[in-house]
CSV table of C-alpha atoms in Angstrom, one decimal:
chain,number,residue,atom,x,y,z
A,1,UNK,CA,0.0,0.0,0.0
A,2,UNK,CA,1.2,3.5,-1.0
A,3,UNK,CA,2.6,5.8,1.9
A,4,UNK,CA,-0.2,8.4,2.6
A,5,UNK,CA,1.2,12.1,2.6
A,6,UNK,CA,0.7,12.4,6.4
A,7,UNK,CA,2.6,9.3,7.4
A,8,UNK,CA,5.8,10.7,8.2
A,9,UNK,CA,5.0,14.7,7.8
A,10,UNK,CA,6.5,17.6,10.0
A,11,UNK,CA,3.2,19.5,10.7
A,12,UNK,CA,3.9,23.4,11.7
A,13,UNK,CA,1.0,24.7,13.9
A,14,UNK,CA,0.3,28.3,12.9
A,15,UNK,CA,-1.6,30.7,15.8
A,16,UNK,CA,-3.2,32.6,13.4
A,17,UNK,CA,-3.8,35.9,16.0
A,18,UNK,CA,-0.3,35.7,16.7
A,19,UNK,CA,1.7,34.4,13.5
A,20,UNK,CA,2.5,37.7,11.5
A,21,UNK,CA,0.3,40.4,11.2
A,22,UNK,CA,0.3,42.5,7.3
A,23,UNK,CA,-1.8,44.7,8.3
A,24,UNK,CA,-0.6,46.3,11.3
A,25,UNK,CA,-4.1,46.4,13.1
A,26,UNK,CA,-2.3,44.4,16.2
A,27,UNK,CA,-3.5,40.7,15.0
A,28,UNK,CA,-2.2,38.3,12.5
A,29,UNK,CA,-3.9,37.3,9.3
A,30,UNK,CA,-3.9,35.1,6.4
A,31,UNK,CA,-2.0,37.6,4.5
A,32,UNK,CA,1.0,37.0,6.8
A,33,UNK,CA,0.8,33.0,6.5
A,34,UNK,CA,1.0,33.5,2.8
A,35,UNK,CA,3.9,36.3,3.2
A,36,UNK,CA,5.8,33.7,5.1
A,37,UNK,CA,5.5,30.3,3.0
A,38,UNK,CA,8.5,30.5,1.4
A,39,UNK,CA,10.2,30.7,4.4
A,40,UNK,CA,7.9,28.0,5.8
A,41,UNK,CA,8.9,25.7,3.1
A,42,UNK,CA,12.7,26.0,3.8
A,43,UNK,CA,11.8,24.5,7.1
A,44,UNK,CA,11.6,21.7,5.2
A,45,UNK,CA,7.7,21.7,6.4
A,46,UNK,CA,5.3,19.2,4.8
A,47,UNK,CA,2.1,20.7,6.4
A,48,UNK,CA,0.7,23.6,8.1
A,49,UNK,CA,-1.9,23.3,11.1
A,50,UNK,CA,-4.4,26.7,11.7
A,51,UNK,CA,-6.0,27.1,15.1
A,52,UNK,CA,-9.9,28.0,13.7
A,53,UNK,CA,-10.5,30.9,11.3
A,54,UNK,CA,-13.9,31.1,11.0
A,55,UNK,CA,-16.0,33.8,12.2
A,56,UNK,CA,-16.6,33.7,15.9
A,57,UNK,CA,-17.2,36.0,18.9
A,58,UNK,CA,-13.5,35.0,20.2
A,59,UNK,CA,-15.2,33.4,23.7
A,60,UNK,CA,-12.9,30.9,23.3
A,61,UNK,CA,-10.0,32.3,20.3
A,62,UNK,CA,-12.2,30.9,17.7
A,63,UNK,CA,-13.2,27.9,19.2
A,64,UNK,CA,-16.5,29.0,19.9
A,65,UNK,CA,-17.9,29.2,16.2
A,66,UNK,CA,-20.6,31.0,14.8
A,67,UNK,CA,-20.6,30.3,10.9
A,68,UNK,CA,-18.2,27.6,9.4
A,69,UNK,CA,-18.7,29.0,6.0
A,70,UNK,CA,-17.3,32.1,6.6
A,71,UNK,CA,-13.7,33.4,7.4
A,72,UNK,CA,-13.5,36.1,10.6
A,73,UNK,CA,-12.9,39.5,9.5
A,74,UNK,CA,-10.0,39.8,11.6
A,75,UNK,CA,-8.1,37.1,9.4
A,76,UNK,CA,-9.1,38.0,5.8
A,77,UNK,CA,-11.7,36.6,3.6
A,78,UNK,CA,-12.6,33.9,1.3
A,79,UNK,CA,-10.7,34.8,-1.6
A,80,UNK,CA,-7.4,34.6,0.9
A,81,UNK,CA,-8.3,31.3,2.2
A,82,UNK,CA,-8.2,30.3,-1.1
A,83,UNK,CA,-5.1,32.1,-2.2
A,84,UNK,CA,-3.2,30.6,1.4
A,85,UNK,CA,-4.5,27.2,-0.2
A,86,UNK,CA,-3.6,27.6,-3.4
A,87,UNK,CA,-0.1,29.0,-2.9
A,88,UNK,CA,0.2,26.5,0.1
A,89,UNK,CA,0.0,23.7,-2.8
A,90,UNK,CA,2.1,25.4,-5.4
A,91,UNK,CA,5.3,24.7,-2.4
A,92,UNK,CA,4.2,21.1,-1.6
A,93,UNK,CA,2.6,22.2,1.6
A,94,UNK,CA,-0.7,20.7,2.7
A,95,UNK,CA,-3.0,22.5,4.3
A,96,UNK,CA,-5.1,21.4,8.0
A,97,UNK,CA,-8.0,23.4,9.3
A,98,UNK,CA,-9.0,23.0,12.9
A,99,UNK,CA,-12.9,21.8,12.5
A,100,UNK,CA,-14.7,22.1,15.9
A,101,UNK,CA,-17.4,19.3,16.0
A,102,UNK,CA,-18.6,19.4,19.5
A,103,UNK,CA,-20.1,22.5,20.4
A,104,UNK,CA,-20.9,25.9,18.2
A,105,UNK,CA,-20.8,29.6,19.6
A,106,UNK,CA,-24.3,30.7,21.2
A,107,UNK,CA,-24.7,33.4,18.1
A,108,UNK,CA,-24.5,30.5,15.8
A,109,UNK,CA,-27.6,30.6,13.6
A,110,UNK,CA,-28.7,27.1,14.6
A,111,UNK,CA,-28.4,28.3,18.9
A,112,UNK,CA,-30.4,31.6,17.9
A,113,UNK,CA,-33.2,29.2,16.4
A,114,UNK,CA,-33.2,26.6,19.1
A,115,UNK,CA,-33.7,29.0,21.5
A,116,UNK,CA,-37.2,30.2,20.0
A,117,UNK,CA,-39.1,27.3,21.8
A,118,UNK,CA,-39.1,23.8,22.2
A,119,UNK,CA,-41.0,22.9,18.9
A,120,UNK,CA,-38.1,24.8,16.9
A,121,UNK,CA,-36.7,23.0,14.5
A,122,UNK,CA,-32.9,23.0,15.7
A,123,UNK,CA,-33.6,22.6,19.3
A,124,UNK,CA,-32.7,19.1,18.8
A,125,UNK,CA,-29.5,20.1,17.6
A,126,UNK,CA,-28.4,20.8,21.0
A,127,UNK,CA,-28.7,19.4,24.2
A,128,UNK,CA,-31.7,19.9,26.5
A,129,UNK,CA,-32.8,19.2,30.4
A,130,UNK,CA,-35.9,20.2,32.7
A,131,UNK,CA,-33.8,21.5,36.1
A,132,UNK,CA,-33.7,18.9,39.0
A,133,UNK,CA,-35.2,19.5,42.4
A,134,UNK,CA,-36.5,22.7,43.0
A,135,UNK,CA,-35.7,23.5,39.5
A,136,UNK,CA,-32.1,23.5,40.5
A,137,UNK,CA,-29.5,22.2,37.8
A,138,UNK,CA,-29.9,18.4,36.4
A,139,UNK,CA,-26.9,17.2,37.7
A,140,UNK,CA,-23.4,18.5,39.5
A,141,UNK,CA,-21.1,17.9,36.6
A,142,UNK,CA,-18.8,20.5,36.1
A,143,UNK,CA,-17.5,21.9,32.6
A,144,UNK,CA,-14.1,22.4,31.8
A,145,UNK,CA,-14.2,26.2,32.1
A,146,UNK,CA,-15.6,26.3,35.6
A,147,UNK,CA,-19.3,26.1,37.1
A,148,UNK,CA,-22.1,23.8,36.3
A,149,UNK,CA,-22.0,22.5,32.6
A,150,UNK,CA,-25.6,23.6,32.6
A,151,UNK,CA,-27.3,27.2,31.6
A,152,UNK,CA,-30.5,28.2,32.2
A,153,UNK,CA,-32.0,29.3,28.6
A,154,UNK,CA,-32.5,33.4,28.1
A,155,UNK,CA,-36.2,33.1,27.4
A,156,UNK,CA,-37.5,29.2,29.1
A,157,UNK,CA,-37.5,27.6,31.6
A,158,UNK,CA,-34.6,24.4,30.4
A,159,UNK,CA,-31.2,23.8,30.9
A,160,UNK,CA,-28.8,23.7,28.0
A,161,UNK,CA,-25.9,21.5,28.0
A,162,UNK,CA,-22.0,23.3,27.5
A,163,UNK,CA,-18.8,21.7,28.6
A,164,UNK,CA,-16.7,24.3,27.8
A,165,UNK,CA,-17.6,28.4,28.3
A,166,UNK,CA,-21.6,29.0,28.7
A,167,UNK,CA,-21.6,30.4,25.4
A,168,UNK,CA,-20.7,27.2,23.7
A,169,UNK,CA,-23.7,25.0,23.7
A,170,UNK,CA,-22.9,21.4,22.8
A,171,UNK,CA,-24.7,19.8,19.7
A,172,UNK,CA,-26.3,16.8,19.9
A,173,UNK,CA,-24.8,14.2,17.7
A,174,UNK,CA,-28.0,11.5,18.7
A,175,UNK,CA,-29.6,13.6,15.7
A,176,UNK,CA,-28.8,12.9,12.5
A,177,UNK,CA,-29.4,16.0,11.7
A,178,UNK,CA,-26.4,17.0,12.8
A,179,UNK,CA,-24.0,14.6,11.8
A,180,UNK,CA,-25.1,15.6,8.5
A,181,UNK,CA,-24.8,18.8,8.7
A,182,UNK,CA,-21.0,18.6,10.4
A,183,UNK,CA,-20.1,16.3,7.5
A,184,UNK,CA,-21.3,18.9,5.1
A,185,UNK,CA,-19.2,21.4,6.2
A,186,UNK,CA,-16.5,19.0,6.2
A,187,UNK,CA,-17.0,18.6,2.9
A,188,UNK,CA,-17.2,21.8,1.7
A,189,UNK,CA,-14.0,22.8,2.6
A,190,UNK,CA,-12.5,19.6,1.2
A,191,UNK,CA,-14.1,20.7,-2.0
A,192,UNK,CA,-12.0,24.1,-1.5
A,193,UNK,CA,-8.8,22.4,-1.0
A,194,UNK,CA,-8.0,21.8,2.5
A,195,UNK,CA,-6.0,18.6,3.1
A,196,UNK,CA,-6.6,18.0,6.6
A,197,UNK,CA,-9.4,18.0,9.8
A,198,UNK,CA,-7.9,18.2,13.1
A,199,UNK,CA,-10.9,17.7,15.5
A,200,UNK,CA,-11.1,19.5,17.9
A,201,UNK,CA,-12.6,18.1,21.4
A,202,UNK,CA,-13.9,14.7,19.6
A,203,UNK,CA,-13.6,12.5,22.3
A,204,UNK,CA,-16.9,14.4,24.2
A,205,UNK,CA,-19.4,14.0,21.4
A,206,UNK,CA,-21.3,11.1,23.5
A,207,UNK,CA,-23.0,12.1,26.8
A,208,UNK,CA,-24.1,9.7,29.8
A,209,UNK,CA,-27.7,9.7,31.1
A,210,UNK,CA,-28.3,13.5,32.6
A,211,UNK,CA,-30.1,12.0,35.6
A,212,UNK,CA,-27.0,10.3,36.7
A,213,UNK,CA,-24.8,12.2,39.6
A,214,UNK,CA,-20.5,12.5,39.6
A,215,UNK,CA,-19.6,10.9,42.9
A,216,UNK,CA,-16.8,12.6,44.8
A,217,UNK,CA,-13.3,11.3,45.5
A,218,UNK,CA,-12.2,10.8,48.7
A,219,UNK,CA,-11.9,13.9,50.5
A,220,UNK,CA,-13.5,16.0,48.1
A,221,UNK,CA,-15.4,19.0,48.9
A,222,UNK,CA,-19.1,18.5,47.4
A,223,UNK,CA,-20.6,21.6,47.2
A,224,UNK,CA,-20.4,22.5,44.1
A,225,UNK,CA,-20.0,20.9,40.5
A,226,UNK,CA,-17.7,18.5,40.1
A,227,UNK,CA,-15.6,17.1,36.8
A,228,UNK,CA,-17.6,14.2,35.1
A,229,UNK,CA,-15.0,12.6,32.6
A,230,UNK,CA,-16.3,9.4,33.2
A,231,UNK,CA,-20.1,11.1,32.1
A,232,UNK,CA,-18.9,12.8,29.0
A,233,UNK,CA,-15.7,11.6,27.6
A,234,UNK,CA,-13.9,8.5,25.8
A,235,UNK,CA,-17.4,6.9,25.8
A,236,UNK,CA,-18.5,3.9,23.4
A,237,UNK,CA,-20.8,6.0,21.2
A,238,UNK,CA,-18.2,8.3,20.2
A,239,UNK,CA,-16.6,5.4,17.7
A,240,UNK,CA,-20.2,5.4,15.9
A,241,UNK,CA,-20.1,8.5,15.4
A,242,UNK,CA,-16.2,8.8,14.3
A,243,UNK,CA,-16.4,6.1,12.5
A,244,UNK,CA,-19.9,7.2,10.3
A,245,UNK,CA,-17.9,11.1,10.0
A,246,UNK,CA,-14.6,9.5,9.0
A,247,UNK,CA,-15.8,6.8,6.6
A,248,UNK,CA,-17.7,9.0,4.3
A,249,UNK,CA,-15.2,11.4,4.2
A,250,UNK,CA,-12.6,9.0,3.2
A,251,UNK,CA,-15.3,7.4,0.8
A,252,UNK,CA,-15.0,10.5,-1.5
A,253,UNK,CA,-11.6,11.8,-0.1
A,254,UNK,CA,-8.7,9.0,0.4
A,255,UNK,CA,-5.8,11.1,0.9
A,256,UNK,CA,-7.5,13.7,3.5
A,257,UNK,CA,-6.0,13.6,7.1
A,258,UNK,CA,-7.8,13.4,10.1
A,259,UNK,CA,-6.4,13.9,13.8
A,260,UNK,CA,-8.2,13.7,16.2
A,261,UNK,CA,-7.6,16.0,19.9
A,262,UNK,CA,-7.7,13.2,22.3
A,263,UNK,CA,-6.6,15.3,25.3
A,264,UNK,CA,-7.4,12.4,28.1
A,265,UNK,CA,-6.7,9.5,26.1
A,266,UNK,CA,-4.8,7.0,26.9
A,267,UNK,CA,-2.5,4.8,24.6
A,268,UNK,CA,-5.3,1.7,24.6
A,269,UNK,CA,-7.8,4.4,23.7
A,270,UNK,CA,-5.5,5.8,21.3
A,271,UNK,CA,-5.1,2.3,20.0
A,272,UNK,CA,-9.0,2.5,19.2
A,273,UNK,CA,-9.3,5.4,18.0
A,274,UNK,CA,-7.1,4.8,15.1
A,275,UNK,CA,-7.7,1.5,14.3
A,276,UNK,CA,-7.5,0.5,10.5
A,277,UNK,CA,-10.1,-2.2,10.6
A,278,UNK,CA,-12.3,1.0,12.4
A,279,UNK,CA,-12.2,4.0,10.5
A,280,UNK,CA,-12.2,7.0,12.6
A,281,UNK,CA,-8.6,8.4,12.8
A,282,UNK,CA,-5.9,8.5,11.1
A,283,UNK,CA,-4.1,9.9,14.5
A,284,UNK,CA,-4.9,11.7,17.3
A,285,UNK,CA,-3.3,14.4,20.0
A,286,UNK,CA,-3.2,13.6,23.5
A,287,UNK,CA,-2.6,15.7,26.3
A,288,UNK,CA,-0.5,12.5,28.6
A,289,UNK,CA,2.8,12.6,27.1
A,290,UNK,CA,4.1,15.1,29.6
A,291,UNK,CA,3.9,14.7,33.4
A,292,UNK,CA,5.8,17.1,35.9
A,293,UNK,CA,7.8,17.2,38.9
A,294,UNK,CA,6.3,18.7,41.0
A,295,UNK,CA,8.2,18.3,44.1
A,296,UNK,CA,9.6,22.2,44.0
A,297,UNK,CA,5.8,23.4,43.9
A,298,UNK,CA,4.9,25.6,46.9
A,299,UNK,CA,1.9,23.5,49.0
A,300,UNK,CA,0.5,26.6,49.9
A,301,UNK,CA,-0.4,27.7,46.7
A,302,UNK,CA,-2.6,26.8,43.7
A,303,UNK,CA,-0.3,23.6,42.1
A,304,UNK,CA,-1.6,24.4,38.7
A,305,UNK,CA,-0.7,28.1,39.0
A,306,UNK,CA,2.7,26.9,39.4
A,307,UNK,CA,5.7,26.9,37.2
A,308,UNK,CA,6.9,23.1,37.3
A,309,UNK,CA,10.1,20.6,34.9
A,310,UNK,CA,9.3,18.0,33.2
A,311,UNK,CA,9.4,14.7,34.9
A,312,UNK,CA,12.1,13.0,32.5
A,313,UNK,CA,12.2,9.5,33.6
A,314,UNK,CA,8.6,9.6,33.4
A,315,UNK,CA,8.3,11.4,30.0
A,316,UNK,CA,10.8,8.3,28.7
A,317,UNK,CA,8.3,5.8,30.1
A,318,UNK,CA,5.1,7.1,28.4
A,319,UNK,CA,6.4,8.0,25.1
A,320,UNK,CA,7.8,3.8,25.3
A,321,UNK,CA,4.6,2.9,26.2
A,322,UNK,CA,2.8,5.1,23.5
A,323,UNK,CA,5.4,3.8,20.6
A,324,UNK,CA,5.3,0.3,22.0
A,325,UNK,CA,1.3,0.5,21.3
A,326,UNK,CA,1.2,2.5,18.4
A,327,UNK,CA,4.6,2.8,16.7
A,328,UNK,CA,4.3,-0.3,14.6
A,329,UNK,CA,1.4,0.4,12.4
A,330,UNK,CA,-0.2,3.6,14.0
A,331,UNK,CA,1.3,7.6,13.9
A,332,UNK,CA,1.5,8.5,17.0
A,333,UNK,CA,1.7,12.5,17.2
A,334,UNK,CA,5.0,13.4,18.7
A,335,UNK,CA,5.0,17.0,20.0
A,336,UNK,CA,6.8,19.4,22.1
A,337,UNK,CA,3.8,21.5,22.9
A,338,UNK,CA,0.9,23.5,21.4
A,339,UNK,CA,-1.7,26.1,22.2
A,340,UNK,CA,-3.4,24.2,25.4
């Protein structure tokens, strides 16, 4: 079987807000990725990586998107996406778009609608619950950015679901409706030229029962929301649904690359994720190659607030583990760091 293109590439992750600004307006653009792809190409490059371009309120740097077909003014345009593409190309450089499949930005057209009422159209799209006692949230899960995962609608009297910021409501990939719709966009962008998907947050698509309750650890205070990996990440249903996107997209588009951000998975998980016999990735990105020593942290102060080394010996024994499970016929990401 013929090497794919991604197999043994040297990605270059380009910050778009940051990477080189042509306009002097204080924040980088696509002009200044394609003012600096010669020089990008005598890296010796075979791919670039953009953190998310499309237009969006910037709750999250772009994460939080409000309308995948369009570029954000503060980046350019259509016609420079396709120029960065096209001249991208004309030095052998592939291009990766970050594609954010779990959640959209609250402006998003789809959040404005589903907000109308319960009989609208796209309220299925996202994720729904009548409060719990006392009309108190459902449950005590905790999102990622802080506070409950759950927000009380504008205008209703429901919760909406959001792991991340409240202003990123998380779609509900039980429709079909949305699984089409992601894959659509998927494909359009394909259709433009883009060589590449790294998805963003994949591993959260599937949700446990709502009526179900995070148990503290040992110790743990309990009065207040608690993180719920168990409830909303790494579970089964995610490889239906990976495995549906990724199929179709590799029915029509062979050679297109798709990493997936795994941030909590493990090397077994990682194993699944990008099994052949499975399509779903062709890689993925996970946050558990570095660990720290911490024994030079201050115990009187926040441990994640502190600066901390890297815990060598450790480091050696995850990346042998990792290349033990996946080096043979899998491509494991190797990475010194990246935006989170």
């Amino acid at each position: 079987m013929a090497e794919k293109w991604w197999e043994n590439a040297v990605i270059y992750q380009i910050y778009p807000k940051s990477f080189k600004d042509s306009n002097d307006d204080g924040y980088g653009d696509l002009a200044g990725i394609i003012s600096k792809l010669d020089y990008l190409a005598d890296l010796g490059i075979q791919a670039i990586w953009l953190n998310p371009i499309f237009e969006s309120p910037q709750i999250d740097h772009g994460y939080d998107v409000s309308n995948y077909f369009k570029i954000d003014p503060v980046f350019g345009n259509l016609e420079m996406v396709d120029r960065l593409i096209e001249e991208a190309h004309l030095r052998n450089i592939k291009v990766i778009f970050d594609f954010v499949l779990n959640h959209t930005s609250s402006d998003h057209p789809w959040f404005k609608e589903a907000v109308k009422g319960r009989n609208n159209f796209y309220r299925n799209y996202y994720l729904w619950s009548d409060g719990g006692e006392n009309q108190q949230v459902p449950n005590n899960w905790a999102s990622f950015f802080g506070g409950s995962v759950w927000q009380k609608e504008p205008d209703g009297d429901q919760y909406y679901f959001h792991l991340f910021a409240k202003e990123m409501p998380d779609l509900n990939w039980k429709n079909p409706q949305v699984r089409k719709a992601m894959l659509q966009i998927a494909d359009h962008w394909i259709k433009r030229g883009v060589d590449g998907l790294r998805l963003d947050a994949f591993i959260h698509l599937a949700k446990a029962d709502f009526s179900l309750q995070m148990e503290p650890k040992e110790g743990q205070k309990t009065n207040g929301p608690l993180i719920a990996e168990k409830y909303y990440s790494n579970l089964p249903q995610v490889h239906d649904y990976m495995h549906e996107f990724a199929a179709k997209i590799k029915e029509n588009y062979p050679d297109v690359f798709i990493v997936g951000e795994a941030a909590s998975a493990t090397a077994e998980l990682a194993q699944a994720y990008t099994d052949p016999d499975h399509m779903e990735c062709d890689s993925v990105i996970t946050f558990r190659y570095f660990s720290e020593d911490e024994t030079g942290k201050d115990r009187n102060l926040a441990f994640d607030k502190q600066p901390a080394k890297l815990n060598w010996m450790e480091f050696k024994n995850i990346m042998d583990d990792w290349q033990d499970k996946l080096g043979r016929d899998r491509y494991p990401i190797l990475y010194w760091n990246n935006h989170d």
